[in-house]
Amino acid sequence: MENWNKAAMLKLLWAITFKTDKLWVKWIAAYCLRRHDVSTVGITNNMSWHLKKILKLRELRVQLNWEDLLLNGKFSIKKAYKLIQGEMQKVQWRRIICNNRASPKSKFIVWLAVQNRLPTTDRISRWNVECQLQCRLCDTQNESIQHLFFECSFSTEVWNGLLQKMGFNRTAGSFDVESRIVCLKAHSKSLKSRVYVMMFSEAVHTIWCQRNSVIFENTSCSPAVLINRVIFQVACNCNETERRLLVQ
């Protein structure tokens, strides 16, 4: 976010430097820069906070070439961001988040889960916080990401039911196995694959919410109720053609 903000502010610096026909640029030149050159003008206390921030990016601009930041003669925030960010290693699960029309809240939970950042009790215990380690959905094993998705008998029943609804004749695997399958599905453009990715995301989110409801509200629902809840949520984010797959 910090780098994206810098890229966006660079666009304002570029406009102040080159878009001299713009009214707001003329105003800044006349009343703030006092006709001084943008690249050499000193930053004074009389300048606004916003203008100070923009002018401070001149140090970053020295490292970049204006020509590398343009697209068809216009400043490209995207190109600037990529140059500032530099080359980054792509994670395997990126398409689960990007090629996914599930609800934002479910994608956020999946994003945390694939990085093992959900506050499951095995992680909480490592923070020296006293908590019940047992999974509250099945009360048989200690809770972890791998157990919750989908070694737990409760969550396994939910995901198995959703797999059957989608026409897959198999049982749920571990979270790592299911994540790899979803990654492959996310690369596909078929209707069934898009529905599968949404179904997985909503299932992870719904199971996580059910886990929290049991712990903090002492309320529980049957796997059948959660299956219907997931299907309803997916249907809300589907188009008409995809929705037909859910009712077949």
PDB file of C-alpha atoms in Angstrom:
ATOM      1  CA  MET A   1       0.000   0.000   0.000  1.00  0.00           C
ATOM      2  CA  GLU A   2       2.883   2.351   0.776  1.00  0.00           C
ATOM      3  CA  ASN A   3       4.460   1.723  -2.629  1.00  0.00           C
ATOM      4  CA  TRP A   4       1.119   2.156  -4.402  1.00  0.00           C
ATOM      5  CA  ASN A   5       0.623   5.467  -2.596  1.00  0.00           C
ATOM      6  CA  LYS A   6       4.068   6.599  -3.739  1.00  0.00           C
ATOM      7  CA  ALA A   7       3.221   5.649  -7.320  1.00  0.00           C
ATOM      8  CA  ALA A   8      -0.012   7.649  -7.120  1.00  0.00           C
ATOM      9  CA  MET A   9       1.787  10.690  -5.715  1.00  0.00           C
ATOM     10  CA  LEU A  10       4.434  10.418  -8.440  1.00  0.00           C
ATOM     11  CA  LYS A  11       1.628  11.025 -10.900  1.00  0.00           C
ATOM     12  CA  LEU A  12       0.942  14.361  -9.170  1.00  0.00           C
ATOM     13  CA  LEU A  13       4.641  15.233  -9.282  1.00  0.00           C
ATOM     14  CA  TRP A  14       4.676  14.373 -12.991  1.00  0.00           C
ATOM     15  CA  ALA A  15       1.633  16.580 -13.570  1.00  0.00           C
ATOM     16  CA  ILE A  16       3.229  19.507 -11.709  1.00  0.00           C
ATOM     17  CA  THR A  17       6.351  19.052 -13.830  1.00  0.00           C
ATOM     18  CA  PHE A  18       4.785  18.621 -17.276  1.00  0.00           C
ATOM     19  CA  LYS A  19       1.064  19.509 -17.197  1.00  0.00           C
ATOM     20  CA  THR A  20       1.617  23.266 -17.014  1.00  0.00           C
ATOM     21  CA  ASP A  21      -1.662  23.943 -18.834  1.00  0.00           C
ATOM     22  CA  LYS A  22      -3.725  22.537 -15.950  1.00  0.00           C
ATOM     23  CA  LEU A  23      -5.387  25.143 -13.747  1.00  0.00           C
ATOM     24  CA  TRP A  24      -4.382  23.494 -10.446  1.00  0.00           C
ATOM     25  CA  VAL A  25      -0.774  23.168 -11.668  1.00  0.00           C
ATOM     26  CA  LYS A  26      -0.751  26.856 -12.606  1.00  0.00           C
ATOM     27  CA  TRP A  27      -2.056  27.715  -9.130  1.00  0.00           C
ATOM     28  CA  ILE A  28       0.705  25.664  -7.445  1.00  0.00           C
ATOM     29  CA  ALA A  29       3.348  27.254  -9.686  1.00  0.00           C
ATOM     30  CA  ALA A  30       2.122  30.791  -8.948  1.00  0.00           C
ATOM     31  CA  TYR A  31       1.346  30.577  -5.217  1.00  0.00           C
ATOM     32  CA  CYS A  32       3.474  27.670  -3.903  1.00  0.00           C
ATOM     33  CA  LEU A  33       6.518  27.269  -6.111  1.00  0.00           C
ATOM     34  CA  ARG A  34       6.766  30.996  -6.828  1.00  0.00           C
ATOM     35  CA  ARG A  35       7.906  30.268 -10.379  1.00  0.00           C
ATOM     36  CA  HIS A  36      10.823  28.140  -9.149  1.00  0.00           C
ATOM     37  CA  ASP A  37      11.707  24.902 -10.891  1.00  0.00           C
ATOM     38  CA  VAL A  38       9.999  21.848  -9.411  1.00  0.00           C
ATOM     39  CA  SER A  39      13.237  19.866  -9.218  1.00  0.00           C
ATOM     40  CA  THR A  40      15.144  22.495  -7.207  1.00  0.00           C
ATOM     41  CA  VAL A  41      12.571  24.451  -5.186  1.00  0.00           C
ATOM     42  CA  GLY A  42      13.075  24.219  -1.430  1.00  0.00           C
ATOM     43  CA  ILE A  43      10.425  22.735   0.861  1.00  0.00           C
ATOM     44  CA  THR A  44       9.189  25.445   3.245  1.00  0.00           C
ATOM     45  CA  ASN A  45       6.826  25.510   6.205  1.00  0.00           C
ATOM     46  CA  ASN A  46       4.400  27.638   4.199  1.00  0.00           C
ATOM     47  CA  MET A  47       3.683  24.726   1.884  1.00  0.00           C
ATOM     48  CA  SER A  48       0.768  22.411   2.542  1.00  0.00           C
ATOM     49  CA  TRP A  49       1.330  18.954   3.970  1.00  0.00           C
ATOM     50  CA  HIS A  50       0.264  17.394   0.665  1.00  0.00           C
ATOM     51  CA  LEU A  51       2.684  19.439  -1.430  1.00  0.00           C
ATOM     52  CA  LYS A  52       5.560  18.654   0.939  1.00  0.00           C
ATOM     53  CA  LYS A  53       4.872  14.944   0.558  1.00  0.00           C
ATOM     54  CA  ILE A  54       4.757  15.240  -3.234  1.00  0.00           C
ATOM     55  CA  LEU A  55       7.991  17.221  -3.447  1.00  0.00           C
ATOM     56  CA  LYS A  56       9.790  14.777  -1.151  1.00  0.00           C
ATOM     57  CA  LEU A  57       9.290  12.140  -3.845  1.00  0.00           C
ATOM     58  CA  ARG A  58      11.861  13.952  -5.970  1.00  0.00           C
ATOM     59  CA  GLU A  59      14.473  11.739  -4.309  1.00  0.00           C
ATOM     60  CA  LEU A  60      12.638   8.656  -5.575  1.00  0.00           C
ATOM     61  CA  ARG A  61      12.100  10.236  -8.985  1.00  0.00           C
ATOM     62  CA  VAL A  62      15.869  10.587  -9.450  1.00  0.00           C
ATOM     63  CA  GLN A  63      16.100   6.779  -9.370  1.00  0.00           C
ATOM     64  CA  LEU A  64      13.448   6.432 -12.089  1.00  0.00           C
ATOM     65  CA  ASN A  65      13.103   7.630 -15.663  1.00  0.00           C
ATOM     66  CA  TRP A  66       9.935   9.522 -16.550  1.00  0.00           C
ATOM     67  CA  GLU A  67       9.830   7.697 -19.908  1.00  0.00           C
ATOM     68  CA  ASP A  68       9.636   4.353 -18.119  1.00  0.00           C
ATOM     69  CA  LEU A  69       6.535   5.530 -16.248  1.00  0.00           C
ATOM     70  CA  LEU A  70       4.494   6.512 -19.301  1.00  0.00           C
ATOM     71  CA  LEU A  71       1.943   4.529 -21.258  1.00  0.00           C
ATOM     72  CA  ASN A  72       0.781   6.076 -24.537  1.00  0.00           C
ATOM     73  CA  GLY A  73       2.128   9.424 -23.389  1.00  0.00           C
ATOM     74  CA  LYS A  74       0.248   9.340 -20.078  1.00  0.00           C
ATOM     75  CA  PHE A  75       1.556   8.587 -16.602  1.00  0.00           C
ATOM     76  CA  SER A  76       0.844   4.986 -15.557  1.00  0.00           C
ATOM     77  CA  ILE A  77       0.494   4.394 -11.822  1.00  0.00           C
ATOM     78  CA  LYS A  78       0.667   0.658 -12.505  1.00  0.00           C
ATOM     79  CA  LYS A  79       4.045   0.920 -14.254  1.00  0.00           C
ATOM     80  CA  ALA A  80       5.359   3.187 -11.505  1.00  0.00           C
ATOM     81  CA  TYR A  81       4.207   0.763  -8.824  1.00  0.00           C
ATOM     82  CA  LYS A  82       5.902  -2.186 -10.525  1.00  0.00           C
ATOM     83  CA  LEU A  83       9.189  -0.290 -10.807  1.00  0.00           C
ATOM     84  CA  ILE A  84       9.045   0.792  -7.151  1.00  0.00           C
ATOM     85  CA  GLN A  85       8.019  -2.646  -5.950  1.00  0.00           C
ATOM     86  CA  GLY A  86      10.671  -4.459  -7.968  1.00  0.00           C
ATOM     87  CA  GLU A  87      10.650  -8.129  -8.910  1.00  0.00           C
ATOM     88  CA  MET A  88       8.741 -10.230  -6.396  1.00  0.00           C
ATOM     89  CA  GLN A  89       8.398 -13.987  -6.267  1.00  0.00           C
ATOM     90  CA  LYS A  90       4.883 -15.068  -7.244  1.00  0.00           C
ATOM     91  CA  VAL A  91       3.141 -17.295  -4.729  1.00  0.00           C
ATOM     92  CA  GLN A  92       1.370 -20.404  -5.983  1.00  0.00           C
ATOM     93  CA  TRP A  93      -1.940 -19.471  -4.376  1.00  0.00           C
ATOM     94  CA  ARG A  94      -2.216 -16.011  -5.972  1.00  0.00           C
ATOM     95  CA  ARG A  95      -4.918 -17.053  -8.437  1.00  0.00           C
ATOM     96  CA  ILE A  96      -7.127 -18.338  -5.611  1.00  0.00           C
ATOM     97  CA  ILE A  97      -7.374 -14.725  -4.504  1.00  0.00           C
ATOM     98  CA  CYS A  98      -7.234 -12.912  -7.851  1.00  0.00           C
ATOM     99  CA  ASN A  99      -9.312 -15.237 -10.076  1.00  0.00           C
ATOM    100  CA  ASN A 100     -12.097 -15.591  -7.580  1.00  0.00           C
ATOM    101  CA  ARG A 101     -15.538 -13.976  -7.478  1.00  0.00           C
ATOM    102  CA  ALA A 102     -16.337 -15.177  -3.982  1.00  0.00           C
ATOM    103  CA  SER A 103     -17.248 -12.618  -1.326  1.00  0.00           C
ATOM    104  CA  PRO A 104     -14.358 -10.379  -0.182  1.00  0.00           C
ATOM    105  CA  LYS A 105     -14.621 -11.615   3.409  1.00  0.00           C
ATOM    106  CA  SER A 106     -14.231 -15.253   2.328  1.00  0.00           C
ATOM    107  CA  LYS A 107     -11.230 -14.441   0.119  1.00  0.00           C
ATOM    108  CA  PHE A 108      -9.649 -12.632   3.063  1.00  0.00           C
ATOM    109  CA  ILE A 109     -10.050 -15.687   5.312  1.00  0.00           C
ATOM    110  CA  VAL A 110      -8.611 -17.957   2.593  1.00  0.00           C
ATOM    111  CA  TRP A 111      -5.714 -15.519   2.179  1.00  0.00           C
ATOM    112  CA  LEU A 112      -4.950 -15.855   5.897  1.00  0.00           C
ATOM    113  CA  ALA A 113      -5.449 -19.628   5.864  1.00  0.00           C
ATOM    114  CA  VAL A 114      -3.031 -20.365   3.005  1.00  0.00           C
ATOM    115  CA  GLN A 115      -0.369 -18.407   4.904  1.00  0.00           C
ATOM    116  CA  ASN A 116      -1.220 -20.171   8.174  1.00  0.00           C
ATOM    117  CA  ARG A 117      -2.129 -16.848   9.757  1.00  0.00           C
ATOM    118  CA  LEU A 118      -5.569 -17.649  11.123  1.00  0.00           C
ATOM    119  CA  PRO A 119      -5.595 -17.483  14.958  1.00  0.00           C
ATOM    120  CA  THR A 120      -6.174 -21.187  15.531  1.00  0.00           C
ATOM    121  CA  THR A 121      -5.543 -22.446  19.049  1.00  0.00           C
ATOM    122  CA  ASP A 122      -2.193 -24.016  18.177  1.00  0.00           C
ATOM    123  CA  ARG A 123      -0.920 -20.549  17.157  1.00  0.00           C
ATOM    124  CA  ILE A 124      -2.573 -18.776  20.077  1.00  0.00           C
ATOM    125  CA  SER A 125      -0.904 -21.151  22.533  1.00  0.00           C
ATOM    126  CA  ARG A 126       2.502 -20.174  21.111  1.00  0.00           C
ATOM    127  CA  TRP A 127       1.721 -16.568  22.104  1.00  0.00           C
ATOM    128  CA  ASN A 128       1.608 -17.746  25.756  1.00  0.00           C
ATOM    129  CA  VAL A 129      -2.158 -17.289  25.887  1.00  0.00           C
ATOM    130  CA  GLU A 130      -4.114 -19.902  27.789  1.00  0.00           C
ATOM    131  CA  CYS A 131      -6.782 -21.529  25.626  1.00  0.00           C
ATOM    132  CA  GLN A 132      -8.464 -24.837  25.004  1.00  0.00           C
ATOM    133  CA  LEU A 133      -6.361 -26.600  22.373  1.00  0.00           C
ATOM    134  CA  GLN A 134      -9.026 -29.077  21.321  1.00  0.00           C
ATOM    135  CA  CYS A 135     -11.015 -28.411  18.167  1.00  0.00           C
ATOM    136  CA  ARG A 136     -14.458 -27.225  19.268  1.00  0.00           C
ATOM    137  CA  LEU A 137     -16.137 -28.610  16.151  1.00  0.00           C
ATOM    138  CA  CYS A 138     -15.201 -32.252  16.749  1.00  0.00           C
ATOM    139  CA  ASP A 139     -13.636 -32.301  20.261  1.00  0.00           C
ATOM    140  CA  THR A 140     -11.217 -35.055  19.245  1.00  0.00           C
ATOM    141  CA  GLN A 141      -7.918 -33.413  18.218  1.00  0.00           C
ATOM    142  CA  ASN A 142      -6.015 -30.186  18.752  1.00  0.00           C
ATOM    143  CA  GLU A 143      -6.998 -27.366  16.449  1.00  0.00           C
ATOM    144  CA  SER A 144      -4.715 -26.243  13.609  1.00  0.00           C
ATOM    145  CA  ILE A 145      -5.171 -25.084  10.032  1.00  0.00           C
ATOM    146  CA  GLN A 146      -4.509 -28.598   8.748  1.00  0.00           C
ATOM    147  CA  HIS A 147      -6.964 -30.121  11.208  1.00  0.00           C
ATOM    148  CA  LEU A 148      -9.700 -27.539  10.744  1.00  0.00           C
ATOM    149  CA  PHE A 149      -9.496 -27.839   6.925  1.00  0.00           C
ATOM    150  CA  PHE A 150     -10.279 -30.733   6.464  1.00  0.00           C
ATOM    151  CA  GLU A 151      -9.140 -33.378   8.949  1.00  0.00           C
ATOM    152  CA  CYS A 152     -11.892 -32.422  11.384  1.00  0.00           C
ATOM    153  CA  SER A 153     -14.843 -34.784  10.997  1.00  0.00           C
ATOM    154  CA  PHE A 154     -17.290 -31.851  11.043  1.00  0.00           C
ATOM    155  CA  SER A 155     -15.565 -29.795   8.350  1.00  0.00           C
ATOM    156  CA  THR A 156     -14.881 -32.948   6.315  1.00  0.00           C
ATOM    157  CA  GLU A 157     -18.599 -33.659   6.218  1.00  0.00           C
ATOM    158  CA  VAL A 158     -19.258 -30.120   5.021  1.00  0.00           C
ATOM    159  CA  TRP A 159     -16.675 -30.224   2.234  1.00  0.00           C
ATOM    160  CA  ASN A 160     -17.623 -33.771   1.194  1.00  0.00           C
ATOM    161  CA  GLY A 161     -21.223 -32.640   0.858  1.00  0.00           C
ATOM    162  CA  LEU A 162     -20.183 -29.673  -1.303  1.00  0.00           C
ATOM    163  CA  LEU A 163     -17.999 -31.910  -3.474  1.00  0.00           C
ATOM    164  CA  GLN A 164     -20.996 -34.161  -4.092  1.00  0.00           C
ATOM    165  CA  LYS A 165     -23.135 -31.147  -4.946  1.00  0.00           C
ATOM    166  CA  MET A 166     -20.550 -30.190  -7.576  1.00  0.00           C
ATOM    167  CA  GLY A 167     -20.488 -33.721  -8.995  1.00  0.00           C
ATOM    168  CA  PHE A 168     -17.105 -34.868  -7.646  1.00  0.00           C
ATOM    169  CA  ASN A 169     -16.978 -38.466  -6.483  1.00  0.00           C
ATOM    170  CA  ARG A 170     -14.160 -38.163  -3.943  1.00  0.00           C
ATOM    171  CA  THR A 171     -13.609 -37.342  -0.306  1.00  0.00           C
ATOM    172  CA  ALA A 172     -11.906 -34.321   1.192  1.00  0.00           C
ATOM    173  CA  GLY A 173      -8.124 -34.322   1.408  1.00  0.00           C
ATOM    174  CA  SER A 174      -5.818 -32.283   3.617  1.00  0.00           C
ATOM    175  CA  PHE A 175      -5.769 -28.496   3.376  1.00  0.00           C
ATOM    176  CA  ASP A 176      -2.528 -28.607   1.393  1.00  0.00           C
ATOM    177  CA  VAL A 177      -4.014 -31.089  -1.084  1.00  0.00           C
ATOM    178  CA  GLU A 178      -7.252 -29.135  -1.445  1.00  0.00           C
ATOM    179  CA  SER A 179      -5.335 -25.875  -1.874  1.00  0.00           C
ATOM    180  CA  ARG A 180      -3.305 -27.357  -4.730  1.00  0.00           C
ATOM    181  CA  ILE A 181      -6.500 -28.553  -6.418  1.00  0.00           C
ATOM    182  CA  VAL A 182      -8.063 -25.115  -6.067  1.00  0.00           C
ATOM    183  CA  CYS A 183      -4.915 -23.498  -7.505  1.00  0.00           C
ATOM    184  CA  LEU A 184      -5.278 -25.667 -10.602  1.00  0.00           C
ATOM    185  CA  LYS A 185      -8.974 -24.863 -10.848  1.00  0.00           C
ATOM    186  CA  ALA A 186      -8.231 -21.146 -10.547  1.00  0.00           C
ATOM    187  CA  HIS A 187      -6.091 -21.335 -13.709  1.00  0.00           C
ATOM    188  CA  SER A 188      -9.043 -22.673 -15.682  1.00  0.00           C
ATOM    189  CA  LYS A 189     -11.709 -20.510 -17.310  1.00  0.00           C
ATOM    190  CA  SER A 190     -14.432 -23.160 -17.291  1.00  0.00           C
ATOM    191  CA  LEU A 191     -17.692 -22.463 -15.476  1.00  0.00           C
ATOM    192  CA  LYS A 192     -17.304 -25.512 -13.242  1.00  0.00           C
ATOM    193  CA  SER A 193     -13.805 -24.447 -12.175  1.00  0.00           C
ATOM    194  CA  ARG A 194     -14.951 -20.922 -11.315  1.00  0.00           C
ATOM    195  CA  VAL A 195     -17.774 -22.317  -9.210  1.00  0.00           C
ATOM    196  CA  TYR A 196     -15.343 -24.727  -7.525  1.00  0.00           C
ATOM    197  CA  VAL A 197     -12.996 -21.905  -6.486  1.00  0.00           C
ATOM    198  CA  MET A 198     -15.911 -19.890  -5.082  1.00  0.00           C
ATOM    199  CA  MET A 199     -17.266 -22.944  -3.285  1.00  0.00           C
ATOM    200  CA  PHE A 200     -13.912 -23.651  -1.633  1.00  0.00           C
ATOM    201  CA  SER A 201     -13.533 -20.037  -0.491  1.00  0.00           C
ATOM    202  CA  GLU A 202     -17.026 -19.784   0.945  1.00  0.00           C
ATOM    203  CA  ALA A 203     -16.642 -23.191   2.625  1.00  0.00           C
ATOM    204  CA  VAL A 204     -13.414 -22.148   4.392  1.00  0.00           C
ATOM    205  CA  HIS A 205     -15.020 -18.892   5.518  1.00  0.00           C
ATOM    206  CA  THR A 206     -18.242 -20.566   6.672  1.00  0.00           C
ATOM    207  CA  ILE A 207     -16.382 -23.255   8.640  1.00  0.00           C
ATOM    208  CA  TRP A 208     -14.224 -20.587  10.272  1.00  0.00           C
ATOM    209  CA  CYS A 209     -17.322 -18.581  11.226  1.00  0.00           C
ATOM    210  CA  GLN A 210     -18.957 -21.723  12.631  1.00  0.00           C
ATOM    211  CA  ARG A 211     -15.844 -22.399  14.693  1.00  0.00           C
ATOM    212  CA  ASN A 212     -16.029 -18.864  16.117  1.00  0.00           C
ATOM    213  CA  SER A 213     -19.752 -19.204  16.832  1.00  0.00           C
ATOM    214  CA  VAL A 214     -19.149 -22.351  18.873  1.00  0.00           C
ATOM    215  CA  ILE A 215     -16.297 -20.777  20.851  1.00  0.00           C
ATOM    216  CA  PHE A 216     -17.666 -17.291  21.482  1.00  0.00           C
ATOM    217  CA  GLU A 217     -21.442 -17.705  21.269  1.00  0.00           C
ATOM    218  CA  ASN A 218     -21.873 -21.375  22.145  1.00  0.00           C
ATOM    219  CA  THR A 219     -24.117 -21.861  19.108  1.00  0.00           C
ATOM    220  CA  SER A 220     -23.728 -24.559  16.491  1.00  0.00           C
ATOM    221  CA  CYS A 221     -25.321 -25.646  13.222  1.00  0.00           C
ATOM    222  CA  SER A 222     -25.374 -29.013  11.501  1.00  0.00           C
ATOM    223  CA  PRO A 223     -23.139 -29.680   8.485  1.00  0.00           C
ATOM    224  CA  ALA A 224     -26.254 -29.762   6.286  1.00  0.00           C
ATOM    225  CA  VAL A 225     -27.137 -26.198   7.300  1.00  0.00           C
ATOM    226  CA  LEU A 226     -23.624 -25.005   6.527  1.00  0.00           C
ATOM    227  CA  ILE A 227     -23.691 -26.732   3.126  1.00  0.00           C
ATOM    228  CA  ASN A 228     -26.860 -24.875   2.198  1.00  0.00           C
ATOM    229  CA  ARG A 229     -25.381 -21.636   3.537  1.00  0.00           C
ATOM    230  CA  VAL A 230     -22.281 -22.026   1.367  1.00  0.00           C
ATOM    231  CA  ILE A 231     -24.326 -22.824  -1.739  1.00  0.00           C
ATOM    232  CA  PHE A 232     -26.540 -19.783  -1.137  1.00  0.00           C
ATOM    233  CA  GLN A 233     -23.519 -17.503  -0.752  1.00  0.00           C
ATOM    234  CA  VAL A 234     -21.934 -18.863  -3.929  1.00  0.00           C
ATOM    235  CA  ALA A 235     -25.217 -18.432  -5.793  1.00  0.00           C
ATOM    236  CA  CYS A 236     -25.298 -14.770  -4.777  1.00  0.00           C
ATOM    237  CA  ASN A 237     -21.928 -14.226  -6.487  1.00  0.00           C
ATOM    238  CA  CYS A 238     -22.640 -16.335  -9.594  1.00  0.00           C
ATOM    239  CA  ASN A 239     -24.029 -15.285 -12.925  1.00  0.00           C
ATOM    240  CA  GLU A 240     -27.097 -17.044 -14.331  1.00  0.00           C
ATOM    241  CA  THR A 241     -25.102 -19.672 -16.267  1.00  0.00           C
ATOM    242  CA  GLU A 242     -22.959 -20.588 -13.257  1.00  0.00           C
ATOM    243  CA  ARG A 243     -26.010 -20.708 -11.023  1.00  0.00           C
ATOM    244  CA  ARG A 244     -27.470 -23.497 -13.139  1.00  0.00           C
ATOM    245  CA  LEU A 245     -24.523 -25.711 -12.172  1.00  0.00           C
ATOM    246  CA  LEU A 246     -25.560 -25.408  -8.524  1.00  0.00           C
ATOM    247  CA  VAL A 247     -29.061 -26.719  -9.100  1.00  0.00           C
ATOM    248  CA  GLN A 248     -28.182 -29.625 -11.378  1.00  0.00           C
TER     249      GLN A 248
END
